[in-house]
Short mmCIF file of C-alpha atoms in Angstrom, two decimals:
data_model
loop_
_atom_site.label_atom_id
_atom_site.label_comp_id
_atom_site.label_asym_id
_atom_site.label_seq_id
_atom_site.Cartn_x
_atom_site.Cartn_y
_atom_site.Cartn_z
CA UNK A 67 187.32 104.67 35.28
CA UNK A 68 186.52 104.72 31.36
CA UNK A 69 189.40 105.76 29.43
CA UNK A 70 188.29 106.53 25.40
CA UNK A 71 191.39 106.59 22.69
CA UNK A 72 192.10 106.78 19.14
CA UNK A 73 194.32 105.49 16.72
CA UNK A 74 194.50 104.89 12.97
CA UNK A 75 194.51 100.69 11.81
CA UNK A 76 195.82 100.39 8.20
CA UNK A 77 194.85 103.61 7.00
CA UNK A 78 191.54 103.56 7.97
CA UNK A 79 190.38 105.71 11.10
CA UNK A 80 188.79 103.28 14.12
CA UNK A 81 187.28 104.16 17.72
CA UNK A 82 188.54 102.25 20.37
CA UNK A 83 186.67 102.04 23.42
CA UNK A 84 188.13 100.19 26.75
CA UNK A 85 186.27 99.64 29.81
CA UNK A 86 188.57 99.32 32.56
CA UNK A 87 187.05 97.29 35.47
CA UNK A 88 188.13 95.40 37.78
CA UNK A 89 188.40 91.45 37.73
CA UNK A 90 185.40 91.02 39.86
CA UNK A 91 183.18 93.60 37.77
CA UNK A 92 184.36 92.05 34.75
CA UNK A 93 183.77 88.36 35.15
CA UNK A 94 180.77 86.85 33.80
CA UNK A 95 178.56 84.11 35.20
CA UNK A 96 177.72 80.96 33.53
CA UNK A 97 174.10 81.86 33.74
CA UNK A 98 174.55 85.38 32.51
CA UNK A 99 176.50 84.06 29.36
CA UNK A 100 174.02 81.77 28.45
CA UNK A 101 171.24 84.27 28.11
CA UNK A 102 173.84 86.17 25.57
CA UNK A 103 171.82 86.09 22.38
CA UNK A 104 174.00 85.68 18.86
CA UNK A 105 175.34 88.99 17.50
CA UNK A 106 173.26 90.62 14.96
CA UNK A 107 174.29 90.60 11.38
CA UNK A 108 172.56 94.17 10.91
CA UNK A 109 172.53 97.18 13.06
CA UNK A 110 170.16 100.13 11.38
CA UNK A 111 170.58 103.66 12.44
CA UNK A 112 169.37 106.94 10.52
CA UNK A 113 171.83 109.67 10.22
CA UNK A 114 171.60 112.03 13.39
CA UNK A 115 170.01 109.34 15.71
CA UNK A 116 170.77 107.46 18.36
CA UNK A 117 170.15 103.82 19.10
CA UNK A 118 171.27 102.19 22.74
CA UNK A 119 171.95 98.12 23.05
CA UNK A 120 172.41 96.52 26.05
CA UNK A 121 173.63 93.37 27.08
CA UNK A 122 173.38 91.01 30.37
CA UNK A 123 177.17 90.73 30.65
CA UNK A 124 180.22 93.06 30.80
CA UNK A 125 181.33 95.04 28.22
CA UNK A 126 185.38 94.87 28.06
CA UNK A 127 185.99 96.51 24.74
CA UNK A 128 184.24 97.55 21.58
CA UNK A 129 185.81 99.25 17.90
CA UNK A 130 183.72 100.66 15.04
CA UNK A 131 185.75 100.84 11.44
CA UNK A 132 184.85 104.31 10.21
CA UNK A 133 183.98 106.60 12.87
CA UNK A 134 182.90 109.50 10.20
CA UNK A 135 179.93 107.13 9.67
CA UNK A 136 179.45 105.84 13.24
CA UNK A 137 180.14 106.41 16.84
CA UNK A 138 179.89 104.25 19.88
CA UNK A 139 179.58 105.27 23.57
CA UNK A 140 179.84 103.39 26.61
CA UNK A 141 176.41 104.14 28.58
CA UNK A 142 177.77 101.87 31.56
CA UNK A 143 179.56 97.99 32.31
CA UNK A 144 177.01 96.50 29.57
CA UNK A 145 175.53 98.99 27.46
CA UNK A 146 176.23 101.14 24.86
CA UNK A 147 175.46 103.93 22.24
CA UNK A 148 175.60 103.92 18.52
CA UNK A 149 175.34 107.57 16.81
CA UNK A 150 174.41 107.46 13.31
CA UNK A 151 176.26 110.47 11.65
CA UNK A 152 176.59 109.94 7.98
CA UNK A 153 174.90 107.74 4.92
CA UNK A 154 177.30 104.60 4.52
CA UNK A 155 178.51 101.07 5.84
CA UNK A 156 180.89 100.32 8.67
CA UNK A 157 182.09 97.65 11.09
CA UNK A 158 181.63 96.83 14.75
CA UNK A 159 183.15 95.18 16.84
CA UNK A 160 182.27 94.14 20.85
CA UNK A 161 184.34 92.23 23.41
CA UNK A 162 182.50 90.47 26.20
CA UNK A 163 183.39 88.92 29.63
CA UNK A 164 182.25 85.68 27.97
CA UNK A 165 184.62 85.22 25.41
CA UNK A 166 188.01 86.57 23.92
CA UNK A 167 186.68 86.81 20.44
CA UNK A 168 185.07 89.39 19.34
CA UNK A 169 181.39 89.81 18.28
CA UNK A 170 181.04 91.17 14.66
CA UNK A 171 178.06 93.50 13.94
CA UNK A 172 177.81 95.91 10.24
CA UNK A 173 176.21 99.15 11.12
CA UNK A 174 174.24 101.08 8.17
CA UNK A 175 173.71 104.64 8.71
CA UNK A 176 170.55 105.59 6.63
CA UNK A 177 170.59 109.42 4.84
CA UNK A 178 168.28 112.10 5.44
CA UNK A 179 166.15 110.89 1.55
CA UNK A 180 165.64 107.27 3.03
CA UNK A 181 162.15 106.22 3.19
CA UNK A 182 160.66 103.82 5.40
CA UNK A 183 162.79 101.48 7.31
CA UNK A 184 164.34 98.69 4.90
CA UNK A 185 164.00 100.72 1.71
CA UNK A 186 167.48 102.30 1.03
CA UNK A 187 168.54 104.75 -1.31
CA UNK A 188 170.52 104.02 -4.67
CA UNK A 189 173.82 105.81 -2.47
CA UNK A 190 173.13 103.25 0.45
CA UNK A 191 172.77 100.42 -1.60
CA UNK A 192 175.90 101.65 -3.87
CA UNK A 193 177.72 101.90 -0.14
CA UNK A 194 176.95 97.96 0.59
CA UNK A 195 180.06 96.00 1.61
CA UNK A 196 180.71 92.57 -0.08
CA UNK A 197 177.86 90.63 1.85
CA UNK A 198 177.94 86.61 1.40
CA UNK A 199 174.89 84.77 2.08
CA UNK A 200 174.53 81.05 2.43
CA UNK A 201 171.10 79.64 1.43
CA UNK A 202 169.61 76.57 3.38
CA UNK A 203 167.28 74.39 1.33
CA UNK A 204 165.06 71.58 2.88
CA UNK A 205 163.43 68.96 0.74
CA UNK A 206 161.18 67.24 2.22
CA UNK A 207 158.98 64.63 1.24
CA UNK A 208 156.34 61.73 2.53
CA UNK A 209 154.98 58.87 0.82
CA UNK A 210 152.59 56.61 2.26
CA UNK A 211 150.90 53.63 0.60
CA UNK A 212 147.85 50.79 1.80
CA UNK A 213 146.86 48.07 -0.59
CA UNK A 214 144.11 45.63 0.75
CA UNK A 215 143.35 42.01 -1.19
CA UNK A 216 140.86 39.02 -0.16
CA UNK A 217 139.68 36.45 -2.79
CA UNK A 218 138.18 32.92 -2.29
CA UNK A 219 139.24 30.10 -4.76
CA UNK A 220 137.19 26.79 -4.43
CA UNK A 221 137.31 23.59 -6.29
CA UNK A 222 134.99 20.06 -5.61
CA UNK A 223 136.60 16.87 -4.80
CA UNK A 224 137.80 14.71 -1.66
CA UNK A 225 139.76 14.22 1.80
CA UNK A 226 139.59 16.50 5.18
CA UNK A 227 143.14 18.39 5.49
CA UNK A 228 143.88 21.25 6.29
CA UNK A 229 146.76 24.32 5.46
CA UNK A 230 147.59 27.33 6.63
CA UNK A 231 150.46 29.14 5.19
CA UNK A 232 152.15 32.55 6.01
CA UNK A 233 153.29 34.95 3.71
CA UNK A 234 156.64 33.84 2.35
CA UNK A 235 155.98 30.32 3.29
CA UNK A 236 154.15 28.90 0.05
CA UNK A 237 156.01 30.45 -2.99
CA UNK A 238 155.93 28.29 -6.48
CA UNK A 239 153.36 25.75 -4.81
CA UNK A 240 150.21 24.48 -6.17
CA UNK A 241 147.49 22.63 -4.80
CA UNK A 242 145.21 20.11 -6.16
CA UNK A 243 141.31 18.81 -5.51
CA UNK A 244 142.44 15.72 -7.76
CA UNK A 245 141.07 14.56 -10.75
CA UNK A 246 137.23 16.13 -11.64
CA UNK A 247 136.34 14.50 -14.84
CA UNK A 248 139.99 13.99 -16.60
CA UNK A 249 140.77 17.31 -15.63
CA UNK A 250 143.46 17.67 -13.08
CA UNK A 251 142.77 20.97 -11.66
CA UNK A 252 145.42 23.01 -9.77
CA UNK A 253 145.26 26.40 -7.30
CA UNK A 254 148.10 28.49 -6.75
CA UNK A 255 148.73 29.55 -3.24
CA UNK A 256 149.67 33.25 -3.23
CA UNK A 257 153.08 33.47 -1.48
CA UNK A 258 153.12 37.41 -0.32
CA UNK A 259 149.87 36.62 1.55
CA UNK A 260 148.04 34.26 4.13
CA UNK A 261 146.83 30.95 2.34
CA UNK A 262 144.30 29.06 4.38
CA UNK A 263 143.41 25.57 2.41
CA UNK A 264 141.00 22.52 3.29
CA UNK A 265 139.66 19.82 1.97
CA UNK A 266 141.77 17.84 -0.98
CA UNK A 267 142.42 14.41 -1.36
CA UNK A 268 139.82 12.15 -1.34
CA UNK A 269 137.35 14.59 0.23
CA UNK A 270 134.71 16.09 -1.81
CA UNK A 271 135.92 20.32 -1.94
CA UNK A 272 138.85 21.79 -1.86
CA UNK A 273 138.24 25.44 -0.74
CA UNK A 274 141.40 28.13 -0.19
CA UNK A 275 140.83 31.89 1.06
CA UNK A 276 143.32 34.41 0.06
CA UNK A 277 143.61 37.57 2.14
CA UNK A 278 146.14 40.44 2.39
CA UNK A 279 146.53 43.61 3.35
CA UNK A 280 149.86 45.99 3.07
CA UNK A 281 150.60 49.68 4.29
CA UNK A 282 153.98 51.43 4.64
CA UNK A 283 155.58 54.92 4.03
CA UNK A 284 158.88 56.76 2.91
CA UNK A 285 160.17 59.92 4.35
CA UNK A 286 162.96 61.50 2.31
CA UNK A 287 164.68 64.90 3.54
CA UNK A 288 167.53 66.60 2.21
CA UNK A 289 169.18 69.74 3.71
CA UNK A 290 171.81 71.20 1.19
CA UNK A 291 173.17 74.45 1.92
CA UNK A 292 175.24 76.89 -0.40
CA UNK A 293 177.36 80.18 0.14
CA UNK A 294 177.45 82.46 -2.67
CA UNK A 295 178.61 86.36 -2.86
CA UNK A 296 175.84 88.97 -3.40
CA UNK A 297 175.08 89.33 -7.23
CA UNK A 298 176.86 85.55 -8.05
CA UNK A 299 175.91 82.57 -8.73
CA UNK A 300 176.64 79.47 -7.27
CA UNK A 301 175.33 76.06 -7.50
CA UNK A 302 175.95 72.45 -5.54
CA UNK A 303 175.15 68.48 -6.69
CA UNK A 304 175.42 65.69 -4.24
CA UNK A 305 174.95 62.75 -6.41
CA UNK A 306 176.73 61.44 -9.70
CA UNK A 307 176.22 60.67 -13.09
CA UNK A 308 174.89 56.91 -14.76
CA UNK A 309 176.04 56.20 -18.34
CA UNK A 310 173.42 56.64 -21.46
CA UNK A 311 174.36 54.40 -24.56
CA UNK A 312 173.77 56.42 -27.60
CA UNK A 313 173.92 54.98 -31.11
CA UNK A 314 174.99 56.08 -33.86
CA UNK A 315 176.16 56.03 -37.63
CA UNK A 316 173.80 53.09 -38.59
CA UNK A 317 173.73 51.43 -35.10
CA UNK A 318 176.52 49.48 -35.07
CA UNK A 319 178.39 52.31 -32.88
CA UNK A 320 177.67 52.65 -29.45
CA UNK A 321 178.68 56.18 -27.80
CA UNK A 322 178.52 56.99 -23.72
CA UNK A 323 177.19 59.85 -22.46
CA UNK A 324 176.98 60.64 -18.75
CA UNK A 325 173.41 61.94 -16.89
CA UNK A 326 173.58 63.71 -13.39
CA UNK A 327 171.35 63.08 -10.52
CA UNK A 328 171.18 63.43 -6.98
CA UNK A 329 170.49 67.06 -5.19
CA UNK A 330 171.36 69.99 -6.98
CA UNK A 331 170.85 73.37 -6.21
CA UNK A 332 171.58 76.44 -8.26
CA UNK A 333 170.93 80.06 -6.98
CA UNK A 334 171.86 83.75 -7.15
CA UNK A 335 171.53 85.96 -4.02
CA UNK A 336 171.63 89.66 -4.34
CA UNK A 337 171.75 91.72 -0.89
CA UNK A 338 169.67 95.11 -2.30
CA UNK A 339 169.26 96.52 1.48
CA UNK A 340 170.26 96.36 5.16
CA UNK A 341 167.82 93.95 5.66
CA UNK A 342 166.47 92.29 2.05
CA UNK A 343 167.80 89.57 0.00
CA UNK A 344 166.70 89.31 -3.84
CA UNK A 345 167.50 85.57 -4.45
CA UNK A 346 166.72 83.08 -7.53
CA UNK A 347 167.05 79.82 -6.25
CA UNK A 348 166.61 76.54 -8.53
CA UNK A 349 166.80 73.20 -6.07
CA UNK A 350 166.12 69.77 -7.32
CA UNK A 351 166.24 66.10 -6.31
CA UNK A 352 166.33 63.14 -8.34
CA UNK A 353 166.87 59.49 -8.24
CA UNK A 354 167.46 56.71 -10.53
CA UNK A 355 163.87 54.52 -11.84
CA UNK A 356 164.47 51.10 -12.84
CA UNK A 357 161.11 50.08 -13.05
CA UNK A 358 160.48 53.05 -16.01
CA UNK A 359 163.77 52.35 -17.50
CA UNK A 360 164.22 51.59 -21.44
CA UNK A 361 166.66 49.57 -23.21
CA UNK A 362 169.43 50.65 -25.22
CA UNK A 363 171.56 48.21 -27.75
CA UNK A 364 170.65 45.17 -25.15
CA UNK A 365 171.39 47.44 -22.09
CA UNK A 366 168.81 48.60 -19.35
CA UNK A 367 168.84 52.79 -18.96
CA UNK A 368 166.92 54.02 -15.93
CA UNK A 369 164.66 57.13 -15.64
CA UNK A 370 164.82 59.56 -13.34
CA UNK A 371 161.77 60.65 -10.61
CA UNK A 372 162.77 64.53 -10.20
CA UNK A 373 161.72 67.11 -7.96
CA UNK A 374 162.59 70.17 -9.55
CA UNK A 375 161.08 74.51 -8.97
CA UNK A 376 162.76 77.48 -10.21
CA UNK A 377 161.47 80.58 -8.86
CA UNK A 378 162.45 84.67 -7.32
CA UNK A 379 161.98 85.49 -3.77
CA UNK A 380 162.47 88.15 -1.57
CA UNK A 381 163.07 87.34 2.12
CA UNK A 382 164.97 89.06 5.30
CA UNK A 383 167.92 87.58 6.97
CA UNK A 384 167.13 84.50 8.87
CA UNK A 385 163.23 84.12 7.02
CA UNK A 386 161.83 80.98 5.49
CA UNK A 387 159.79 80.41 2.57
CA UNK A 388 157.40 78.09 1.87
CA UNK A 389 158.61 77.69 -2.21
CA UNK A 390 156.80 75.17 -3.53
CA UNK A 391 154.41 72.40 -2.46
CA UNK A 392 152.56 68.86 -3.80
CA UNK A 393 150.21 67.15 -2.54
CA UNK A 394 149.27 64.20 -4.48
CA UNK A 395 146.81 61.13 -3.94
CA UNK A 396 146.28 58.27 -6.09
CA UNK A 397 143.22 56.01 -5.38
CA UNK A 398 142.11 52.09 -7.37
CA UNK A 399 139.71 49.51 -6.91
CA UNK A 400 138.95 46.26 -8.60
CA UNK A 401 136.34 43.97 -8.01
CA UNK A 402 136.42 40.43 -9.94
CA UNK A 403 133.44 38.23 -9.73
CA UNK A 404 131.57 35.54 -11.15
CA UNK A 405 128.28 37.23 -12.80
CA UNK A 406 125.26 36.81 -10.57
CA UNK A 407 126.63 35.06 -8.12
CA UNK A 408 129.39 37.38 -7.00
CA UNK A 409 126.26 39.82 -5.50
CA UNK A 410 124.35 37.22 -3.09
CA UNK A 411 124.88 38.84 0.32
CA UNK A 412 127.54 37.48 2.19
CA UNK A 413 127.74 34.18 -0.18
CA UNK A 414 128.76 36.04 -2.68
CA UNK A 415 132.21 36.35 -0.98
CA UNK A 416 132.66 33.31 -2.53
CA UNK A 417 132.64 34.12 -5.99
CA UNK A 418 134.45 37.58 -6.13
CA UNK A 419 138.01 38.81 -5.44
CA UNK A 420 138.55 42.69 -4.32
CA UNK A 421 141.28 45.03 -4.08
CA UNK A 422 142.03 48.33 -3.07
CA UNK A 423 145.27 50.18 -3.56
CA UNK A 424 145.88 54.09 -2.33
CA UNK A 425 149.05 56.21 -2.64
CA UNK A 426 149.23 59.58 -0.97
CA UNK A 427 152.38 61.72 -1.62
CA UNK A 428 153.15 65.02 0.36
CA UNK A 429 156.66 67.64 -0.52
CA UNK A 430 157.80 71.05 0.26
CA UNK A 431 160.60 72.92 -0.14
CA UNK A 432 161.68 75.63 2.19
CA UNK A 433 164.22 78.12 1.54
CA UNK A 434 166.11 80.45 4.42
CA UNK A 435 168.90 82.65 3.51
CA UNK A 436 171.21 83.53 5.96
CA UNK A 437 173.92 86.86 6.08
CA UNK A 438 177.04 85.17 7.25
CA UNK A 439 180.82 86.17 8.00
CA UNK A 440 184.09 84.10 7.80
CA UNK A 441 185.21 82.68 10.88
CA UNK A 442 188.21 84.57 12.73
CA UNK A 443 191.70 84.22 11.81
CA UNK A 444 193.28 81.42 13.89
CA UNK A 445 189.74 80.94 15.46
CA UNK A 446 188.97 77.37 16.13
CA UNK A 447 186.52 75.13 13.70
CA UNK A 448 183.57 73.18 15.12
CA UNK A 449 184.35 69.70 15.22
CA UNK A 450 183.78 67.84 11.92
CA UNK A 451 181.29 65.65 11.09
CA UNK A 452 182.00 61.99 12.56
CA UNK A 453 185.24 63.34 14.26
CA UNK A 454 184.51 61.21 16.84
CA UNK A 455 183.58 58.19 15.02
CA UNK A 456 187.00 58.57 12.70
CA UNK A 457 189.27 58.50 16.13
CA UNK A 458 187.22 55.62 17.80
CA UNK A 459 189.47 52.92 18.70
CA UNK A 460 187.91 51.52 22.20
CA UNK A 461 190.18 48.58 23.89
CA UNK A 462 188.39 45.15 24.28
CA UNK A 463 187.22 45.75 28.16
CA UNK A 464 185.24 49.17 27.02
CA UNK A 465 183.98 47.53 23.71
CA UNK A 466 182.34 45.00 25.81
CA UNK A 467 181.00 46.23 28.30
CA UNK A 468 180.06 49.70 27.44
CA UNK A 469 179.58 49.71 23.85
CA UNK A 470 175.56 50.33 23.08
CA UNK A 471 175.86 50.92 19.27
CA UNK A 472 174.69 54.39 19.06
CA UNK A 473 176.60 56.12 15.92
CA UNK A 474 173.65 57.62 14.35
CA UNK A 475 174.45 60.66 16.54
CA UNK A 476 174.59 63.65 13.66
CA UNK A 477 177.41 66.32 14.99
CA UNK A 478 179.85 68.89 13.98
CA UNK A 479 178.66 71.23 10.97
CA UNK A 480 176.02 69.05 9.84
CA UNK A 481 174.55 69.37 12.57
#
């Protein structure tokens, strides 16, 4: 038996619909709950239509706001029927068998002058409710890097020995042939690469070959993420500030003043339909540069390497653009040789030194904007980022034997 009822909440009139079933009718299996899709943020229907949902579990109970703007029907145990029957904005609400909280739905009704689908009239878009949207912004970026070196270095004089040296092994050392006509020539063995020496003493040459080759890459990716009310701006830094000396007068004062840097993001959604989001977003990441510092009254001031785009989009609830993009890639080569010489085929290896350096650099930033609501009154919060890790206290006998180290494990909202 369906039983249908009204009542008035706070002033405001709202449909209640109950769906009395029994227990057995009513319970929900794991499997069925899991195939329960999120509620949608948006339900469209045009004024004097009909639109019918239906999910794979029970219905138990389901409210709409303003019933002058929209009605709901039961079409069975886990379906239903919005009516659409005036221009304007209300609330919906649906209890399932799977949980005790409601899901949260806002139904726009769409006049008889609407246009196509998504395009809302100046009354609709006058009728919007408060909407809050939180903006997700990824940064991401690759570096990658290959340098290749190999030189020869020879000198005449005497003695067989031999040395090899690793990288890291040879630092500050020189080497000598001995004495060639009053001069007492000396090599330097290059420490960040392999050294392979022979000869010296009282033999005749002296001969060291210098070779290296290096690769490696950085992958940086930051996720910030920002809630803002329709038509507001908001913005977010996760970083901090370095001091700047400043002179001034004639120099002898020295004044402070305080750069930001980190990740930043400034933006301003505006909802402008049921299902489009105006938004101006400006994201940017930056880190402190040492190497192209200056100095200041004796003290050393770093730069900053920023990432930084400012730009207008227009995306749907839940889409992702593509906002801006680099791809960069740096490429050197040096050749040193003794004139003449340094060409003879494979000889000639003897009298040059070569290397090659390459940088590639890759970054995007993607932007998704999201239509979100508060959670429930009273409702309970996912569990906080290292939760866990904050209330770890194992006893000795757990610590040793079961302990494998793994706290890298992202959880919570961050996750």
């Amino acid at each position: 038996m369906v039983c249908i009822s009204s009542r008035i909440v706070g002033g405001v009139g709202s449909v209640v619909i109950g769906a009395l079933l029994n227990s057995t009718a009513m319970a929900a299996t794991p499997s069925a709950c899991s195939t329960l899709q999120p509620a949608p943020a948006v339900l469209e229907v045009a004024q004097g239509t009909q639109q019918q949902l239906q999910y794979p579990v029970s219905i138990k109970r389901m409210a709409v706001g303003d019933p002058a703007v929209a009605d709901v029907s039961l079409t069975g145990r886990d379906g239903f029927l919005i009516v659409g029957k005036k221009a304007g904005t209300t609330s919906l609400m649906v209890w399932t068998a799977c949980s005790n909280e409601p899901r949260r739905s806002m139904v726009y009704v769409q006049g008889l002058a609407t246009g196509a689908l998504g395009q809302a009239t100046p009354a609709l878009i006058d009728a919007l409710p408060i909407a809050q949207v939180q903006t997700d912004i990824r940064f991401v970026e690759v570096s990658r890097g290959k340098m290749k070196q190999a030189s020869t270095s020879i000198f005449g004089t005497g003695s067989n020995n031999f040395l090899f040296g690793a990288p890291g092994t040879t630092g500050g050392i020189n080497v000598s042939p001995g004495q060639v006509g009053g001069i007492n020539a000396s090599i330097p063995l290059v420490n960040g690469g392999f050294n392979i020496v022979w000869g010296g003493g009282s033999s005749k040459v002296l001969g060291i070959i210098n070779a290296l080759e290096n690769s490696g890459f950085a992958y940086t990716l930051a996720k910030p993420s920002l809630v803002a009310l329709s038509g507001q701006s908001a913005s977010f830094l996760a970083g901090g500030e370095f001091p700047i000396p400043v002179p001034s007068g004639n120099g002898e004062n020295i004044g402070i003043e305080y750069k930001e840097y980190g990740v930043r993001l400034t933006l301003t959604p505006t909802v402008v339909g049921s299902s489009r989001i105006n938004l101006k977003v400006a994201p940017e990441v930056s880190e402190l540069d040492f190497n192209a510092g200056v100095r200041i009254a004796g003290t050393a001031v770093p730069a900053l390497n920023v990432r930084r785009t400012d730009t207008s989009i227009t995306l749907a609830d839940g889409e992702s653009f593509v906002i801006s993009g680099l791809i960069s890639s740096r490429n050197s080569a040096a050749v040193d040789k003794f004139p003449g010489l340094g060409d003879i085929p494979v000889l000639g290896a003897l009298f040059r030194s070569t290397q090659i350096d390459r940088e590639d650099s890759e970054l995007l930033m993607i932007v998704t904007p999201h239509l979100v609501q508060p959670l429930a009154a009273d409702a309970r919060l996912p569990e906080l980022p290292g939760e866990g890790l904050r209330n770890y206290d194992p006893n000795f006998f757990k610590m040793y034997l079961f302990e494998n180290g793994r706290f890298d494990r992202r959880s919570g909202l961050s996750q």
